[in-house]
XYZ file of C-alpha atoms in Angstrom:
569
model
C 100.152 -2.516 -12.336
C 97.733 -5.191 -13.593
C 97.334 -6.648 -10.345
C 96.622 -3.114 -8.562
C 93.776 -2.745 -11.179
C 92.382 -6.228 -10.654
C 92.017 -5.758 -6.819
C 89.995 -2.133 -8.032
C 87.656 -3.600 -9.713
C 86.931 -6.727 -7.450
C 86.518 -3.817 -4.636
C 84.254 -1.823 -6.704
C 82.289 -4.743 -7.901
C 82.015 -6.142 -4.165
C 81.375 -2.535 -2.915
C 78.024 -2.416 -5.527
C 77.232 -6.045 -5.003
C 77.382 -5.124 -1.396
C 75.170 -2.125 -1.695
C 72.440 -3.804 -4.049
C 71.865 -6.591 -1.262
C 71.664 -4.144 1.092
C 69.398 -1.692 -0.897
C 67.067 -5.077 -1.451
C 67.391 -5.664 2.435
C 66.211 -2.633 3.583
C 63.889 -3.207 0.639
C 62.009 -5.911 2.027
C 62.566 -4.616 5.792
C 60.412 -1.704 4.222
C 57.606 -3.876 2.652
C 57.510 -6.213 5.421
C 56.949 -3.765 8.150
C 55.217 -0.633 6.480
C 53.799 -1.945 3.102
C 53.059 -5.628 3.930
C 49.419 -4.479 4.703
C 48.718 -2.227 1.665
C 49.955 -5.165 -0.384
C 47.940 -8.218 1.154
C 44.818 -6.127 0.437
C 46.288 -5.439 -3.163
C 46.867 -8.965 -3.586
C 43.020 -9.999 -2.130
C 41.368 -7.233 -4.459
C 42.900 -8.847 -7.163
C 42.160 -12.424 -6.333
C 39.120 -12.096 -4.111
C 35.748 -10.650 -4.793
C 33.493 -9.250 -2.323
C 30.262 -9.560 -3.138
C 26.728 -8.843 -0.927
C 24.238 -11.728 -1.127
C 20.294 -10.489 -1.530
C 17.944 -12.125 1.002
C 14.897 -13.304 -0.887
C 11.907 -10.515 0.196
C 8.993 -11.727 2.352
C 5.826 -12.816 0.251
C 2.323 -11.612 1.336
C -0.607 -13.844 1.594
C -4.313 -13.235 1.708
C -6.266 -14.430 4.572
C -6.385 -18.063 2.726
C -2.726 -18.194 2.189
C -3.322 -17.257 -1.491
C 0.153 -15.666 -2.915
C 0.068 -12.190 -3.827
C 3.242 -10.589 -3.899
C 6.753 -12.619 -4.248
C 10.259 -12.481 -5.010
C 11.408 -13.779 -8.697
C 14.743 -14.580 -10.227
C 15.974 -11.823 -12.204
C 19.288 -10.927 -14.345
C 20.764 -7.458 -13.748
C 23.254 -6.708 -16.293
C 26.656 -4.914 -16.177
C 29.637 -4.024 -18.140
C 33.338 -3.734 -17.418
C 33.994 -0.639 -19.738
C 38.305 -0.757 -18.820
C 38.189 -3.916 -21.246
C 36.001 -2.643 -23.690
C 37.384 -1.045 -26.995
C 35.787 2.060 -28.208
C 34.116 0.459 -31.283
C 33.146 -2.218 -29.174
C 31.343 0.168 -27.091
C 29.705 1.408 -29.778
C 28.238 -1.738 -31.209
C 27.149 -2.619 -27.490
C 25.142 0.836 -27.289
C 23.384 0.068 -30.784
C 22.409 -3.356 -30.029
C 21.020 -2.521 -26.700
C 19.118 0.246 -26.515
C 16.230 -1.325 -28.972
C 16.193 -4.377 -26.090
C 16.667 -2.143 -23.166
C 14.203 0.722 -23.951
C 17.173 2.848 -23.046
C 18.055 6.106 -24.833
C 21.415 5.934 -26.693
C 23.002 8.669 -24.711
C 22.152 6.709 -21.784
C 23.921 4.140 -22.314
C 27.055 5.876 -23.312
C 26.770 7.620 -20.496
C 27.537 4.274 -18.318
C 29.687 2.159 -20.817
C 32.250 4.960 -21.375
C 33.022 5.663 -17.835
C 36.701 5.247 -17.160
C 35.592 1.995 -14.119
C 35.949 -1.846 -14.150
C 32.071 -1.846 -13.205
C 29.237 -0.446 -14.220
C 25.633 -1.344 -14.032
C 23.418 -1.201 -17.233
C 20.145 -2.708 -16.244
C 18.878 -3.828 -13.204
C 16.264 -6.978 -12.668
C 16.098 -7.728 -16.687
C 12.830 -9.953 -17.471
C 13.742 -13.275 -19.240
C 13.317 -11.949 -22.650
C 15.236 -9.391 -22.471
C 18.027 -11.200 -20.667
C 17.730 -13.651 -23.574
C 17.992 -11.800 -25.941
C 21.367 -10.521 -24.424
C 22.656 -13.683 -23.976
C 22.760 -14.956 -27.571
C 24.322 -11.609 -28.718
C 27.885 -12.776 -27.063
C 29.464 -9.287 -26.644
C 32.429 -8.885 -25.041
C 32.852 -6.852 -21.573
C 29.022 -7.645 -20.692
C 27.829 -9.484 -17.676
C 24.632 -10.886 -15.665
C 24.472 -10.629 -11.591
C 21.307 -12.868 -9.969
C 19.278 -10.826 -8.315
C 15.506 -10.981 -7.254
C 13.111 -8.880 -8.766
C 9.394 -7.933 -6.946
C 6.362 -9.423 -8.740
C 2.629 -9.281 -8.467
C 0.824 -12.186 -9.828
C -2.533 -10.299 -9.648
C -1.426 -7.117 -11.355
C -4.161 -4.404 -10.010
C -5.683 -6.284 -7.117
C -5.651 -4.831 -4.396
C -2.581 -2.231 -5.310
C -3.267 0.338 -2.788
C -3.136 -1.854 -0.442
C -0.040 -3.568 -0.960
C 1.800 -0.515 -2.579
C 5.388 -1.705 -4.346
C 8.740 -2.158 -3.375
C 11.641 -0.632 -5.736
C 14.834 -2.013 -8.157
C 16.741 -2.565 -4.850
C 13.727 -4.710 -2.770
C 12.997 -1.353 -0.572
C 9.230 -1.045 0.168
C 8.052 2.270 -1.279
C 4.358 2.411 -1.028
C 1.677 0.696 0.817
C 2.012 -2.382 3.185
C 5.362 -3.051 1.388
C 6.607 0.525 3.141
C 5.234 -0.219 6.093
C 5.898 -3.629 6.870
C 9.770 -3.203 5.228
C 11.721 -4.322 8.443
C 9.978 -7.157 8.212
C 9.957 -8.299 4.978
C 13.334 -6.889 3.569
C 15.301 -9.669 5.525
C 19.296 -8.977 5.797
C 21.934 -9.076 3.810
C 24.797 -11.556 3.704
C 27.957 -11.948 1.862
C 30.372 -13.753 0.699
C 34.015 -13.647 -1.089
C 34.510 -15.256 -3.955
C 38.178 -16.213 -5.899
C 39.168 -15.222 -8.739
C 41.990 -16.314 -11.315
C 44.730 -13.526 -12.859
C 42.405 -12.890 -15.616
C 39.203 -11.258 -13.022
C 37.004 -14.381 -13.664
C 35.232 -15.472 -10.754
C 35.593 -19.082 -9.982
C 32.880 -20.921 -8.221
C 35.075 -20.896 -4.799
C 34.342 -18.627 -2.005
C 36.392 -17.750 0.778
C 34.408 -16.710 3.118
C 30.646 -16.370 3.579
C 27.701 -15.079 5.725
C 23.880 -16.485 4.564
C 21.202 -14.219 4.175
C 18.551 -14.004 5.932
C 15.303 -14.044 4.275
C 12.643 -11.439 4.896
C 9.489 -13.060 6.948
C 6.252 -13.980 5.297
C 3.006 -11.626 5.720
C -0.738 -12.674 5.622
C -3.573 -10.255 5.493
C -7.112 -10.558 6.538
C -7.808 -9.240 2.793
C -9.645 -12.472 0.734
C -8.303 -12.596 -2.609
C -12.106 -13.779 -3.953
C -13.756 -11.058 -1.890
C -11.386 -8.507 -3.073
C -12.345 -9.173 -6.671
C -15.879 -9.103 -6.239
C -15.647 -5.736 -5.332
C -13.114 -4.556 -7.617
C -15.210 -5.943 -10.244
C -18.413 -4.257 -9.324
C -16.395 -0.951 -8.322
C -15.643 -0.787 -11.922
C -18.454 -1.612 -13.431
C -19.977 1.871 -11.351
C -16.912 3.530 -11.657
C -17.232 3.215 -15.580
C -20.661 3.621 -15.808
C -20.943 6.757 -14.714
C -18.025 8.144 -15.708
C -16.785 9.145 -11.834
C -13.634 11.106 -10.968
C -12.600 8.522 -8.237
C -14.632 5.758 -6.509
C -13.965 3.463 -3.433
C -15.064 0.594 -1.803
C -14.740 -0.894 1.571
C -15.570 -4.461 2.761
C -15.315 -5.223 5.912
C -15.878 -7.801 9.268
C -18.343 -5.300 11.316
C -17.088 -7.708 14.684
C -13.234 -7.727 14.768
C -12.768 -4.401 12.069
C -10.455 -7.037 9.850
C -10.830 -5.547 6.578
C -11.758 -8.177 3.773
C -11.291 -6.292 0.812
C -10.494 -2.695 -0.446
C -10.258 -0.749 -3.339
C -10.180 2.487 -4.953
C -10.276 3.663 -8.691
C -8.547 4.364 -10.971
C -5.934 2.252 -9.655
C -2.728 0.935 -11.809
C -0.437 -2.422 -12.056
C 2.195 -3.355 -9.571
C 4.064 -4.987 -11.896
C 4.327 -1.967 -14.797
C 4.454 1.086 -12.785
C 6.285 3.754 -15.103
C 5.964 7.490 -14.254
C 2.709 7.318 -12.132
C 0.798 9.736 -11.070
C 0.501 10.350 -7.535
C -2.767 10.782 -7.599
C -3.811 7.476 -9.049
C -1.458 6.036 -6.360
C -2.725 7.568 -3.048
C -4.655 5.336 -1.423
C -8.425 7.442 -1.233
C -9.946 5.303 1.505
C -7.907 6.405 4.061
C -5.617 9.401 2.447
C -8.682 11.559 1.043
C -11.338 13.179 3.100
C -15.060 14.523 2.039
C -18.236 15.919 3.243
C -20.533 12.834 3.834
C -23.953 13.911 3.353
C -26.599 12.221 4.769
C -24.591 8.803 5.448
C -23.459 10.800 8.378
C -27.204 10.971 9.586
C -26.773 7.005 11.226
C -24.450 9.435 14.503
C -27.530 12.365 14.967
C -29.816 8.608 15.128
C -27.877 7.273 17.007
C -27.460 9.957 19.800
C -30.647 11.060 19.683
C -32.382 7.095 20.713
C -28.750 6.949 23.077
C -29.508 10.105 24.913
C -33.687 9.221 25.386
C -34.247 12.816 23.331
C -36.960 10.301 21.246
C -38.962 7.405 20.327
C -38.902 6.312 16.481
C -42.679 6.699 17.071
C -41.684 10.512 17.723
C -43.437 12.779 15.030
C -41.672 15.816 13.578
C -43.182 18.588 10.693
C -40.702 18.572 8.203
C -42.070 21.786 7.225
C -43.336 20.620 3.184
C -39.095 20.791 2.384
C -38.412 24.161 2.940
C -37.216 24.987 6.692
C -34.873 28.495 7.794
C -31.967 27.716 10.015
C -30.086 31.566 10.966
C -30.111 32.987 7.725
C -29.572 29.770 5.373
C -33.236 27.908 4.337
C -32.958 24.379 4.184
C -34.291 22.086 1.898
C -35.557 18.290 1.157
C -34.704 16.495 -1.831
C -38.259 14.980 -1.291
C -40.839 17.464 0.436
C -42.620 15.872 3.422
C -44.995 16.928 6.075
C -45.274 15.328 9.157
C -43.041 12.153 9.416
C -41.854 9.887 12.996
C -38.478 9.779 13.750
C -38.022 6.618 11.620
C -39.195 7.617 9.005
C -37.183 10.906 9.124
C -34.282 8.515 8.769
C -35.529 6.222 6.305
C -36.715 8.768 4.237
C -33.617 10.809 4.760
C -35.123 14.109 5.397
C -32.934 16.978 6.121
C -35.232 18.769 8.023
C -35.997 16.397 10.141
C -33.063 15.339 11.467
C -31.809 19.038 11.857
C -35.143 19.277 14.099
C -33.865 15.821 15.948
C -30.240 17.676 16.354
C -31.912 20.680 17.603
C -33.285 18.310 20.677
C -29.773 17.528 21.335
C -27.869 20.537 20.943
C -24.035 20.952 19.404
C -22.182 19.539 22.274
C -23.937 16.124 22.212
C -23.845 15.999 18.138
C -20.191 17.117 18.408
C -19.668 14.138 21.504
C -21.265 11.231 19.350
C -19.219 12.426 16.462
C -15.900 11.942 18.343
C -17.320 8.360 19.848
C -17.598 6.893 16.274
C -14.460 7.976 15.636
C -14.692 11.051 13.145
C -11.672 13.433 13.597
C -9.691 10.897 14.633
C -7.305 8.409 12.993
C -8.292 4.897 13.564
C -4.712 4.117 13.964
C -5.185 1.143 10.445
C -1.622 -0.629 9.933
C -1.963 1.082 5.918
C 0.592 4.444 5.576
C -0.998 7.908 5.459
C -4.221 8.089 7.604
C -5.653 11.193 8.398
C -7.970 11.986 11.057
C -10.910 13.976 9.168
C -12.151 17.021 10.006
C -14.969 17.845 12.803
C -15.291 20.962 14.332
C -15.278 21.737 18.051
C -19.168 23.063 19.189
C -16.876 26.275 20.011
C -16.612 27.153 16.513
C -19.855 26.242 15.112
C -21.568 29.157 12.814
C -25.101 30.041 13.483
C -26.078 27.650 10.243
C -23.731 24.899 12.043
C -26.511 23.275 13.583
C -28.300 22.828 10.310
C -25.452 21.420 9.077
C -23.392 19.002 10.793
C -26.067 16.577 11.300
C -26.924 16.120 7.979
C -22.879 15.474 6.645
C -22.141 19.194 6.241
C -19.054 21.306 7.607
C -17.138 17.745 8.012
C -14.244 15.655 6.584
C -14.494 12.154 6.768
C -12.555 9.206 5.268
C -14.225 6.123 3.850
C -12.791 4.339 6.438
C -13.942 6.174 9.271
C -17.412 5.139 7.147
C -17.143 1.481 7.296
C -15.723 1.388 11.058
C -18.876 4.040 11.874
C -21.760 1.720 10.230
C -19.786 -1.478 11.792
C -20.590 0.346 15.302
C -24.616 -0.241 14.109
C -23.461 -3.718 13.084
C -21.812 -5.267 16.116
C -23.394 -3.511 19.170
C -22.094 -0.274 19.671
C -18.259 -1.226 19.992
C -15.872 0.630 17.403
C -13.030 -1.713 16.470
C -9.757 -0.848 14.807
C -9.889 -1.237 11.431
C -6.506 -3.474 10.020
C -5.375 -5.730 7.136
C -2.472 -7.628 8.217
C -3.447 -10.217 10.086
C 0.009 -12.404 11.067
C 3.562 -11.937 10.092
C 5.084 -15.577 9.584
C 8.987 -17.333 8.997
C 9.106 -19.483 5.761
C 8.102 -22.933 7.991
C 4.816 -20.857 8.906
C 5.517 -20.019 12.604
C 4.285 -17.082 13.494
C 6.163 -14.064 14.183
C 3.478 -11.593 15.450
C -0.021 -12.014 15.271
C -2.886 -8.708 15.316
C -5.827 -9.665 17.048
C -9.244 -7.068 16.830
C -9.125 -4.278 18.935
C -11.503 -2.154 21.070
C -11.079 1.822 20.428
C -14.035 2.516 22.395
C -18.108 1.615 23.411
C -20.048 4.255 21.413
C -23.227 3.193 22.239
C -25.647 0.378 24.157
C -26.648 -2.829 22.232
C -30.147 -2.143 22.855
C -29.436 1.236 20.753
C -27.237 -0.299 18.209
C -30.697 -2.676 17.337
C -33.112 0.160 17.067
C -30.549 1.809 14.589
C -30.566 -1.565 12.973
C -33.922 -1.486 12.380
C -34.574 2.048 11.386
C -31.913 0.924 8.717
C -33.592 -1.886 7.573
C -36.125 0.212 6.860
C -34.497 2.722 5.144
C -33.300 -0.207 2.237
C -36.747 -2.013 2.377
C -38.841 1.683 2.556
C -36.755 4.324 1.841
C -34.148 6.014 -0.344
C -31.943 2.615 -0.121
C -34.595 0.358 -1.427
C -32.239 -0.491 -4.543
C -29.901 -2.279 -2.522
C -32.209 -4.527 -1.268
C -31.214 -8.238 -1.898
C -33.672 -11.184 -2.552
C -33.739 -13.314 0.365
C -31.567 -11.329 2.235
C -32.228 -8.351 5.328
C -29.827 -5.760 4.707
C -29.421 -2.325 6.546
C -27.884 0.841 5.365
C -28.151 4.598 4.578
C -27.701 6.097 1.193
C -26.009 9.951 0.877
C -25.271 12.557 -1.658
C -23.245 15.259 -0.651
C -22.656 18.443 -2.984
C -19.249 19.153 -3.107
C -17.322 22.440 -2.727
C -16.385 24.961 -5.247
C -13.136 27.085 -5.214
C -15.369 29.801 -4.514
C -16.330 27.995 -1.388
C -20.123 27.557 -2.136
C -21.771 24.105 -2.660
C -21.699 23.208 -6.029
C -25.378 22.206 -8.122
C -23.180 19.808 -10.731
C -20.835 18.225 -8.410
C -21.959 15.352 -5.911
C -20.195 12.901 -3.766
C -22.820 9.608 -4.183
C -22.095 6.872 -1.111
C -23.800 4.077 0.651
C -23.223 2.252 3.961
C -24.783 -0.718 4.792
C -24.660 -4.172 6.265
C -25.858 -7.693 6.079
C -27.586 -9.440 7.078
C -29.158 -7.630 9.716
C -29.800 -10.227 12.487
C -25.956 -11.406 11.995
C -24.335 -9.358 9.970
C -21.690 -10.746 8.049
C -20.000 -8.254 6.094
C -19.961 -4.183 6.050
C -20.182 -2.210 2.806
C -18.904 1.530 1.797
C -19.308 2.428 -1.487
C -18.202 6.090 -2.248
C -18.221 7.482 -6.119
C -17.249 11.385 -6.943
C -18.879 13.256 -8.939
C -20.916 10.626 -10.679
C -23.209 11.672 -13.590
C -25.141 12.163 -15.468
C -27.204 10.204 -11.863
C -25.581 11.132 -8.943
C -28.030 10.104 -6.308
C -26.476 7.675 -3.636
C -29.541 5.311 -3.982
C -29.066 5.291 -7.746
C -25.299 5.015 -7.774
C -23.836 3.363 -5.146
C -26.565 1.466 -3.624
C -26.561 -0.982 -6.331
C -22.808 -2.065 -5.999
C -23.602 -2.718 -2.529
C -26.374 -5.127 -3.107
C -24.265 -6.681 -5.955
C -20.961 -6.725 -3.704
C -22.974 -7.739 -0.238
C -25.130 -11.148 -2.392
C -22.132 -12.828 -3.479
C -20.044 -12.444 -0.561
C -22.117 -13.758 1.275
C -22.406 -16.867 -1.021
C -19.246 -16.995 -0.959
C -18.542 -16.872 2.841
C -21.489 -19.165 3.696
C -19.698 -22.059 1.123
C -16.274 -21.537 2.196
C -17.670 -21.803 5.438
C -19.027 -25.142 4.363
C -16.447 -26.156 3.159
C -13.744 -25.474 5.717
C -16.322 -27.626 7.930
C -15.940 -30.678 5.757
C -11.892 -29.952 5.790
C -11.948 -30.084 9.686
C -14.104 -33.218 10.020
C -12.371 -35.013 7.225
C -9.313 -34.564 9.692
């Protein structure tokens, strides 16, 4: 009997040893052939650490190699809330928020998510990240990153534009030159022991690439100049916007540009999107008389007169259709180059009534009104003219004078630059290479030819009647000691919402260029709705002559000195 139930329980503990090995067999035959994947990637998410590795952004030059937008060390912080208790959490909100800037329910918001990872900040500045630092709290952590700065602030912002927290170009050249200067990503896995710290081991890993380098044809000294004496204007007489344009009248590289009121790069808040369109090339306006230099200009191109040509300008008071026009200055008889010096509305309506609409309309569309210029800068527009076809009966006594057309104060500069150079029109642009970090270059933008607007011979008898109109006419206070300069003042009443021409409202502008026999530099100087003066001569005819003297100082001794650089070598 006690044998029988001896050999019963060896069978039954043999028959369950028997079926526990072979449950753990067919165990492991399981894992190793269905779960051995699932498990290996367990096993590396709990050792390894993928992590993506920021290229450093491209920086941008000025034409001089002068930095003005590069990539800084910065601290983005995060939190691990799964190994946070709740009254930790809680003295982690209080303490932060006063360094942060954040809003308390904010930051509860992150830190009480139910995740082993959660940002808090990104891009930290060093006091800040400080300041977190010698606070020791538990569950908090920093990631490197790189963080966008502008060492000039507000020079030149519309121009550049900004990139965002994540290095993404969002306005400006940044945008628009993104592929270029983003660079790619790499990455790279790092270990990490049982307890989730990362050790200084990785696995595996693919560099970056950093983004290329850009240089403009802006000149950091130039740029200021004109900021400088844009808001000295802008200021002074109290003007809804202003702009200014600087520019080489040969090649249509663009040496400075600026528009107000502007804003820093490097604190940009909620802005308003008004302060950061760039105007020069976004916002359109009727000219005025500026726009006079294209009826000149076809009228000598075409042989319809001589500047010795005399014309009645009818004592200021002259009916086109059913509209009178008028002369801020009546006049009686005056040549042709005086009508432009003097600006006289009249006369020049008389000199586009010689050519008739299709000619004014053909010689608008040569300098390049109603058309983009095709500028490497994001949001161009093309500007307004209107087709002969659909001209009013008043049209005539209109157009010529800047009236009944849009135009940009780019299309400005490029247009007096056409005076400048010859007759050629040249694409206006502002980046000038795109180089790798040992200074080999990429892609280079030469000057361009959009098209021949007029002969040279015409291009110098507009010259002169422009001298003119600084040394006798309404430009006379932009005249510079020493210096021949050429240009054309306007003032343009603007447009009510009732669509008649406002008597309070002006647009006050100036075009010009120096010095006449070799011009150096063209000027634009635009100001809206100026007061209480809000004549172009008075207003914006000044900045040029301010702007236009110390350029060229400034270009004739870095000139100078780039000559002893080259022979010293």
């Amino acid at each position: 009997m006690y044998t029988w139930n001896h050999n019963r329980r060896t069978k039954a503990v043999f028959l369950f040893l028997y079926s526990f090995l072979s449950f753990c067999f067919l165990r492991l035959l399981y894992i190793q052939f269905f779960k051995s994947s699932f498990l290996a990637e367990l096993a590396n998410k709990q050792y390894n650490s993928f992590v993506e590795l920021e290229p450093w952004r491209g920086r941008i030059f000025d034409r001089n190699l002068k930095l003005q937008a590069v990539n800084i060390a910065a601290y983005s912080l995060y939190a691990s809330p799964n190994i946070i208790s709740n009254k930790e959490k809680e003295m982690i909100v209080d303490r932060l928020s006063p360094i942060l800037g954040l809003e308390h329910s904010y930051l509860k918001s992150r830190i009480y998510r139910n995740k082993a990872f959660v940002w808090l900040a990104r891009k930290l500045n060093d006091s800040q990240a400080g300041q977190i630092k010698n606070l020791n709290l538990k569950g908090l952590g920093f990631i490197k990153e790189s963080r966008r700065s502008y060492p000039n602030e507000y020079l030149m912002s519309h121009v550049l534009g900004f990139a965002g927290l994540d290095n993404k170009g969002l306005e400006g050249l940044e945008m628009v030159f993104d592929n270029y200067l983003k660079g790619e990503d790499g990455w790279a896995v790092l270990l990490r022991d049982a307890r989730q710290k990362k050790l200084d081991l990785y696995q595996e890993m693919s560099l970056p690439r950093d983004g290329y380098d850009i240089v403009l044809t802006i000149d950091e000294v130039i740029q200021y100049i004109a900021e400088r004496e844009l808001d000295k204007a802008f200021d002074k007489y109290r003007a809804k916007s202003a702009t200014i344009i600087v520019m080489n009248p040969h090649t249509g590289e663009i040496l400075a540009l600026a528009n107000r009121p502007t804003y820093d790069l490097n604190i940009r808040g909620n802005l308003d999107k008004n302060v950061v369109r760039n105007q020069a090339i976004c916002d359109m306006f009727e000219p005025g008389s500026v726009f006079k230099i294209v009826t000149a200009s076809a009228a000598l191109e075409e042989n319809k007169v001589k500047e010795s040509d005399t014309f009645f300008c009818e004592n200021g008071e002259y009916r086109v259709a059913n509209h009178t026009l008028h002369d801020h200055t009546p006049h009686g008889v005056l040549t042709f180059k005086q009508v432009i010096e003097q600006s006289s509305n009249i006369g020049t309506v008389k000199v586009a009534q010689l050519l008739g609409p299709d000619l004014v309309y053909k010689y608008e569309k040569l300098f390049g009104f109603g058309s983009k210029l095709g500028v490497d800068m994001p949001g161009e527009i093309s500007g307004m003219v209107k087709d002969p076809r659909f001209w009013s009966k008043t049209s005539i006594g209109a157009v010529p004078i800047g009236h009944e057309v849009g135009v940009t104060a780019l299309q400005l500069a490029s247009a007096i630059s056409v005076i400048a150079n010859g007759g050629q029109l040249m694409r206006p642009y502002v980046v000038k290479e795109i180089i790798d970090k040992q200074g080999e270059k990429i892609k280079e933008f030469n000057p361009k030819l959009i098209n021949k607007v007029i002969s040279t011979d015409t291009a110098a008898r507009v010259k002169r009647i422009l001298q003119g109109a600084v040394e006798e006419g309404t430009g006379k206070l932009a005249k510079i000691n020493g210096v021949s300069c050429a240009g054309k003042t306007g003032t343009a009443q603007k447009i009510e919402p009732n669509g008649t021409y406002s008597h309070s409202k002006y647009v006050a502008s100036f075009i010009g260029f120096a010095p006449v026999d070799d011009p150096q530099v063209a000027i634009v100087v635009v100001l809206d709705e100026p007061r209480p003066y809000y004549f172009g001569g008075v207003v914006s005819a000044p900045v040029f002559k301010n702007v236009a003297a110390e350029v060229l100082k400034y270009l004739k001794l870095h000139q100078a000195y780039s000559n002893v650089n080259s022979d010293s070598q």
